[in-house]
XYZ file of C-alpha atoms in Angstrom:
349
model
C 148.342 161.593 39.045
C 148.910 157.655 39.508
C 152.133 158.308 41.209
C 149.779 160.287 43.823
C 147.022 158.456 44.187
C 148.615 154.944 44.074
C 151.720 155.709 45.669
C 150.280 155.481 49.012
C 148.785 152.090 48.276
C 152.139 150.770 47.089
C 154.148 151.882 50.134
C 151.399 150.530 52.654
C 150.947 146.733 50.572
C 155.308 146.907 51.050
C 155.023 147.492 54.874
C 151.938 144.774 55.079
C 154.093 142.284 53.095
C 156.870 143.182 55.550
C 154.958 142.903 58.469
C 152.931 139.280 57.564
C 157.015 137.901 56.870
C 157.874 139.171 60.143
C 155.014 137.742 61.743
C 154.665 134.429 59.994
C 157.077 133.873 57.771
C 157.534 132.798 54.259
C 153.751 131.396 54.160
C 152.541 134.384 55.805
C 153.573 136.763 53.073
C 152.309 134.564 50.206
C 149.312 133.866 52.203
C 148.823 138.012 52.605
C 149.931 138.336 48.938
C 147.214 135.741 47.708
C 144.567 137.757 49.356
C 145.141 141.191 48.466
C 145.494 140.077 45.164
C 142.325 138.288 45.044
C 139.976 140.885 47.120
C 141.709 143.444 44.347
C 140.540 140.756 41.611
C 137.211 140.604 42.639
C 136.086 143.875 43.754
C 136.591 146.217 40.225
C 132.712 146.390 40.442
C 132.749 147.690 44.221
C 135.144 150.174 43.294
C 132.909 151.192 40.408
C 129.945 151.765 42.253
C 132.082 153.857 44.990
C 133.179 155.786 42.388
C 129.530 156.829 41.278
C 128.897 158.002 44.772
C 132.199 159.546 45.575
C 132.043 161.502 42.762
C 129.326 163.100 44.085
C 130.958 164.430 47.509
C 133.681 167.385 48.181
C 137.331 166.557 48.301
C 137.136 166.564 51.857
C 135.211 163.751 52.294
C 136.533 161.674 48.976
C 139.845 162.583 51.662
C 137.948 160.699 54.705
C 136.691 157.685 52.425
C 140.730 157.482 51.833
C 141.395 157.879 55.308
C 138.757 157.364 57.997
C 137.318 154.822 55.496
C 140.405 152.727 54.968
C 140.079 152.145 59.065
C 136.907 150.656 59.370
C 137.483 148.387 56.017
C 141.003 147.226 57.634
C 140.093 147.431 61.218
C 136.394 147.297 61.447
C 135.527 144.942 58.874
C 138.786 142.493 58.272
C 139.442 142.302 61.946
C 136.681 143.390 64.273
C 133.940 141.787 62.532
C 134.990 138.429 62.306
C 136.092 139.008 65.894
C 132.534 140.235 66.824
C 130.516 137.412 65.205
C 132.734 135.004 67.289
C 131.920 137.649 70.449
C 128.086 136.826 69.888
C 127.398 133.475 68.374
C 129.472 131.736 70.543
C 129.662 134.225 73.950
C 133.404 134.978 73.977
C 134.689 138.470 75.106
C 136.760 139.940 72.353
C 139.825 139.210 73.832
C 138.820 135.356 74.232
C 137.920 135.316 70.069
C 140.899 136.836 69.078
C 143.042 134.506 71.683
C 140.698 131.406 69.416
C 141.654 132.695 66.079
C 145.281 132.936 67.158
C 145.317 129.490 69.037
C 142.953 126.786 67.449
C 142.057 123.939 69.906
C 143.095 121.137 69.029
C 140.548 119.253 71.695
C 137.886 118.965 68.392
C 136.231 121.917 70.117
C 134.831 125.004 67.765
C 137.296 126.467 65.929
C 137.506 130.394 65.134
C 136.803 129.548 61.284
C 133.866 126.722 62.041
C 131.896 129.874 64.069
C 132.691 132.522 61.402
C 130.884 130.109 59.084
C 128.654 128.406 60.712
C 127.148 132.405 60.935
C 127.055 132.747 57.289
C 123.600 132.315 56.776
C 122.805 135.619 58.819
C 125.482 137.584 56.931
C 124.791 136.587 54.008
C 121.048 137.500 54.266
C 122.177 141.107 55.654
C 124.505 141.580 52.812
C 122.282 140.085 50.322
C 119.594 141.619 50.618
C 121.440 144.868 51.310
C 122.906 144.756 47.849
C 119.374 143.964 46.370
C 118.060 146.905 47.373
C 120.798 148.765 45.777
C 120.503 146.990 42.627
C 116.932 147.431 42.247
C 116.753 151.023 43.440
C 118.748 151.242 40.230
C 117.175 149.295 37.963
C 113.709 150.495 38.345
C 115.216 154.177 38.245
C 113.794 156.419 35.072
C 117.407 156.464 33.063
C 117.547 158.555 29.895
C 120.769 155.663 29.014
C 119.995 151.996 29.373
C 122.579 149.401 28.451
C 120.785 146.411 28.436
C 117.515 148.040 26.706
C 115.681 145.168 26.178
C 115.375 144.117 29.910
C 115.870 147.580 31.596
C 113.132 149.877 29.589
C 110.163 147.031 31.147
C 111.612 147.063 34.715
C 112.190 151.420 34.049
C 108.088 151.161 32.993
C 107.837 148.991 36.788
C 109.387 151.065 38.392
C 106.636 153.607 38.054
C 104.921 151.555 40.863
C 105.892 153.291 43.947
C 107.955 151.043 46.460
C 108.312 148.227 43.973
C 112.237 147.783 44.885
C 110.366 147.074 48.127
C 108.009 144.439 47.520
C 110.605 142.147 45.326
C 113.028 142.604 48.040
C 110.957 141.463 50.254
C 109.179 138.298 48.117
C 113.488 137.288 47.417
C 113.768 137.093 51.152
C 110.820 135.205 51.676
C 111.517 133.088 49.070
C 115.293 132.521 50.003
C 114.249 131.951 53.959
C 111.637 129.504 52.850
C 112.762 127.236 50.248
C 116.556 128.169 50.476
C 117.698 128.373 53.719
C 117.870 125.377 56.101
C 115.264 124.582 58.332
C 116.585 125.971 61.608
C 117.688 129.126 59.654
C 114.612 130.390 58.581
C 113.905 132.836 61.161
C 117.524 133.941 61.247
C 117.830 134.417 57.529
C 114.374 136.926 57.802
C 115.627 138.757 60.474
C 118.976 139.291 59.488
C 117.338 140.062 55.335
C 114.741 142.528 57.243
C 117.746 144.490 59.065
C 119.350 145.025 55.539
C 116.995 146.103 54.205
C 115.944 148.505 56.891
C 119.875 149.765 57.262
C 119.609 150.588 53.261
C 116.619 152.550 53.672
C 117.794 153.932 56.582
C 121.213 154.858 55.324
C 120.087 156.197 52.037
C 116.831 158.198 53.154
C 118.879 159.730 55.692
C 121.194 161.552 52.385
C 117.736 162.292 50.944
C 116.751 164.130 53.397
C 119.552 165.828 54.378
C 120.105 166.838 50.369
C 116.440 167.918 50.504
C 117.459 170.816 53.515
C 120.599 172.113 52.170
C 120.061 171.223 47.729
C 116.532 171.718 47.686
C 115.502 168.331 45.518
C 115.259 164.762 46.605
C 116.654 162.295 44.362
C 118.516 160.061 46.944
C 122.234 159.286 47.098
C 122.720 158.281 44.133
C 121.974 161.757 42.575
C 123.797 163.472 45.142
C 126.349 166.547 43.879
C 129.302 167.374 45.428
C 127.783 167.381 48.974
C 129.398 168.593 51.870
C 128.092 169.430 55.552
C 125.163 166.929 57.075
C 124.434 165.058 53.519
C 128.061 164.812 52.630
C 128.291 163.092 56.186
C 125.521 160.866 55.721
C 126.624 159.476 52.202
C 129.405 158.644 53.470
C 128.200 156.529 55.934
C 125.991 154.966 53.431
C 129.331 154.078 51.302
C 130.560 152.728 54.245
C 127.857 150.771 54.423
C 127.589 149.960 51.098
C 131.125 149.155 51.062
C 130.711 146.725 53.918
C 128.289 144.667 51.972
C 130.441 144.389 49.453
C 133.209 142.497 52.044
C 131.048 140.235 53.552
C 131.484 137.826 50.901
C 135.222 138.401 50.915
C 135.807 138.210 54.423
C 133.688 134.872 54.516
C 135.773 133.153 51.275
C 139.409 134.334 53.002
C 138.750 131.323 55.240
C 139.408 128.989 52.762
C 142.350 130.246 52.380
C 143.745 131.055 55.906
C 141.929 131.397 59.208
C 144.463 133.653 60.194
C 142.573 137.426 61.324
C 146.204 139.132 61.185
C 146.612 137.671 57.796
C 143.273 138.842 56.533
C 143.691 141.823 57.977
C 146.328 142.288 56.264
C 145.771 140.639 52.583
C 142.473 142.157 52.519
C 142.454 145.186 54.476
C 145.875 147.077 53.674
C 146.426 145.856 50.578
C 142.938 144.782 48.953
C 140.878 147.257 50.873
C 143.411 150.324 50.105
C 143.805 149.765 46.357
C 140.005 149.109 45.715
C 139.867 152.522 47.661
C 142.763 154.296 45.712
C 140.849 152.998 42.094
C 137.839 154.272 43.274
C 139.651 157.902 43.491
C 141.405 157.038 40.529
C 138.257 157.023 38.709
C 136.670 159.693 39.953
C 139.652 161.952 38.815
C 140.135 161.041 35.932
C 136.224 161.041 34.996
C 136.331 156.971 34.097
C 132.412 156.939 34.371
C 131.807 159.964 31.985
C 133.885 158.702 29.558
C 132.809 155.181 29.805
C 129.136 155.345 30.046
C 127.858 151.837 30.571
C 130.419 150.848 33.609
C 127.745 152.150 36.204
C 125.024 149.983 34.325
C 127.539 146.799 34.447
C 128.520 147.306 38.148
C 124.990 147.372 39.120
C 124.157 144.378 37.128
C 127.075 142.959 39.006
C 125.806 143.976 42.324
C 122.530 141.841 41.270
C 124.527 138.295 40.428
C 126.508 139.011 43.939
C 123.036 139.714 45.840
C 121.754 136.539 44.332
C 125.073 134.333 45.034
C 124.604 135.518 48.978
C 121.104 134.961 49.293
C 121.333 131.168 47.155
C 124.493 130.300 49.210
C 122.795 130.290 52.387
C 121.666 126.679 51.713
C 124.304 125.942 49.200
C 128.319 126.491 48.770
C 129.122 128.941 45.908
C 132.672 129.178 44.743
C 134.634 132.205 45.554
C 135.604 132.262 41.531
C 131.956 132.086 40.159
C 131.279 134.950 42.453
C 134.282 137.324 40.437
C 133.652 136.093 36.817
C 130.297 136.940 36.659
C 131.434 140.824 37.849
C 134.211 140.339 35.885
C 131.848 139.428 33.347
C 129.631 142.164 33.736
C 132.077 145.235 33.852
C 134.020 143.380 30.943
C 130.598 143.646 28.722
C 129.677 146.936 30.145
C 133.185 148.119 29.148
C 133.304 147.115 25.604
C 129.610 148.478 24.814
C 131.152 151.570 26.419
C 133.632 151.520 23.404
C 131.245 151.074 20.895
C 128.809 153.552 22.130
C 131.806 156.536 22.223
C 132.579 155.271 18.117
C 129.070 155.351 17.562
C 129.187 159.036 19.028
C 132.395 160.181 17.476
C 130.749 158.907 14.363
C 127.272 160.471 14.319
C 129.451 164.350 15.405
């Protein structure tokens, strides 16, 4: 079963180390090499919470997250993104931003990497607050299991209140366009915060009600069971989604390291991208979440440190390697008490 559901991953990292020598060289390869490694690194919790929705969908459509997915993460989001922002904050036709990233002036005009950043503040909002919503959608949820019982049994007794996920999503983004976000930002930041969380509720009402015609219930996508048709369509496009989010962060700290949109392509897209992709299946086969019960609770609670990093590094720098320790962190601790509670079970049978 690894064989199969790695083996792809291997042979496609191989051609994309082959391809950034050819291109660039020695420092090309260890420049792609760096960045797989590090968007694998950092994105165990991602690939955790795609597993809790994939699980959910046919084979069919855990075959177009593999496929069809693996396009838009390398392609849309690696490549065309950064190549869009460029496109609209600074008014250059594609063909212009991509001719930028490949040539940087060298007249002190903007560079390629100085726009991608310089629009930070309005993806990180987007992404932020996206995530928030996910997070909080799950920690206000009525769980029979709680990991962290002592914080999550008040916020399960909250979340009684309808649309409370709501009205702290929406007091965050106030509160991080206000008093976090420079000056000329503050607009930008509530826009681009408001358009998250509008695409989450979009995205995931759009499963619910889809599950509602063809399952007959309406517990949203993260109850969905092994959809297929119209909801199995629409979940997907909320992991898409959801799997976006996740790479805005990524995307943003690869510029540290190279500027390069071949090489990130390449470092995070075909390798990063396609491994995160191939665990996600991984764990869905072999039933990692069933087995290890609190992983779902510690991704989530990861999800909540990374929407909080986004939002507070609008108006201040946050290291790339605080944002993976504290999922490391998380899943690590969610992984152990996962141990403990399966002793604890073997024990009491």
């Amino acid at each position: 079963m690894i064989l199969r559901i790695f083996g792809t991953s291997v042979v496609i990292s191989v051609a994309a180390l082959v391809a950034a020598y050819l291109y660039g060289g020695t420092t090309a390869l260890l420049l792609t090499l760096i960045l797989g490694v590090l968007e694998v690194s950092l994105s165990f919790d991602n690939a955790v919470i795609n597993a809790t929705v994939l699980r959910r969908m046919s084979h069919f459509w855990q075959q177009m997250f593999l496929t069809v997915g693996i396009v838009v993460a390398v392609f849309g989001m690696r490549l065309a993104f950064p190549l869009a922002v460029v496109w609209i904050t600074a008014g250059l036709n594609p063909v212009d931003a991509l001719d930028l990233a490949l040539n940087p002036p060298t007249d002190g005009s903007a560079t390629y990497e100085s726009i991608i950043l310089a629009a930070h503040p309005q993806i990180a909002s987007f992404g932020g607050m996206f995530l928030l919503m996910l997070f909080l959608g799950f920690i206000f949820q009525d769980k029979e299991l709680t990991w962290l019982t002592w914080i999550e049994e008040p916020l399960k007794r909250v979340g009684r209140l309808k649309e409370v996920s709501v009205a702290v999503a929406l007091t965050a983004l106030v509160i991080t366009a206000v008093f976090i976000a420079p000056d000329d930002e503050t607009s930008t930041v509530m826009l681009a915060g408001s358009l998250g969380m509008v695409t989450y509720i979009v995205v995931s009402g759009l499963g619910d009600l889809f599950h509602v015609d063809e399952e007959g219930e309406s517990d949203g996508p993260s109850a969905l069971v092994q959809l297929t048709g119209k909801a199995a369509f629409f979940l997907f496009i909320y992991l898409e989604v959801l799997d976006a989010s996740f790479s805005f962060d990524g995307v943003i700290g690869a510029f540290a390291i190279t500027a390069d949109p071949i090489i990130i392509a390449l470092g995070l897209g075909l390798i990063g991208a396609l491994f995160v992709r191939s665990l996600t299946i991984f764990m869905v086969r072999q039933g990692t979440l069933s087995e290890y019960v609190y992983l779902e609770h510690g991704a989530h609670w990861a999800i909540g440190a990374l929407s909080v990093i986004l939002l507070y590094s609008i108006g201040t720098p946050v290291p790339e390697v605080i944002t993976g320790l504290i999922g490391v962190v998380f899943i690590a601790a969610a992984f152990v008490s996962s141990l403990i509670y399966r002793r604890q079970e073997s024990v009491d049978a």
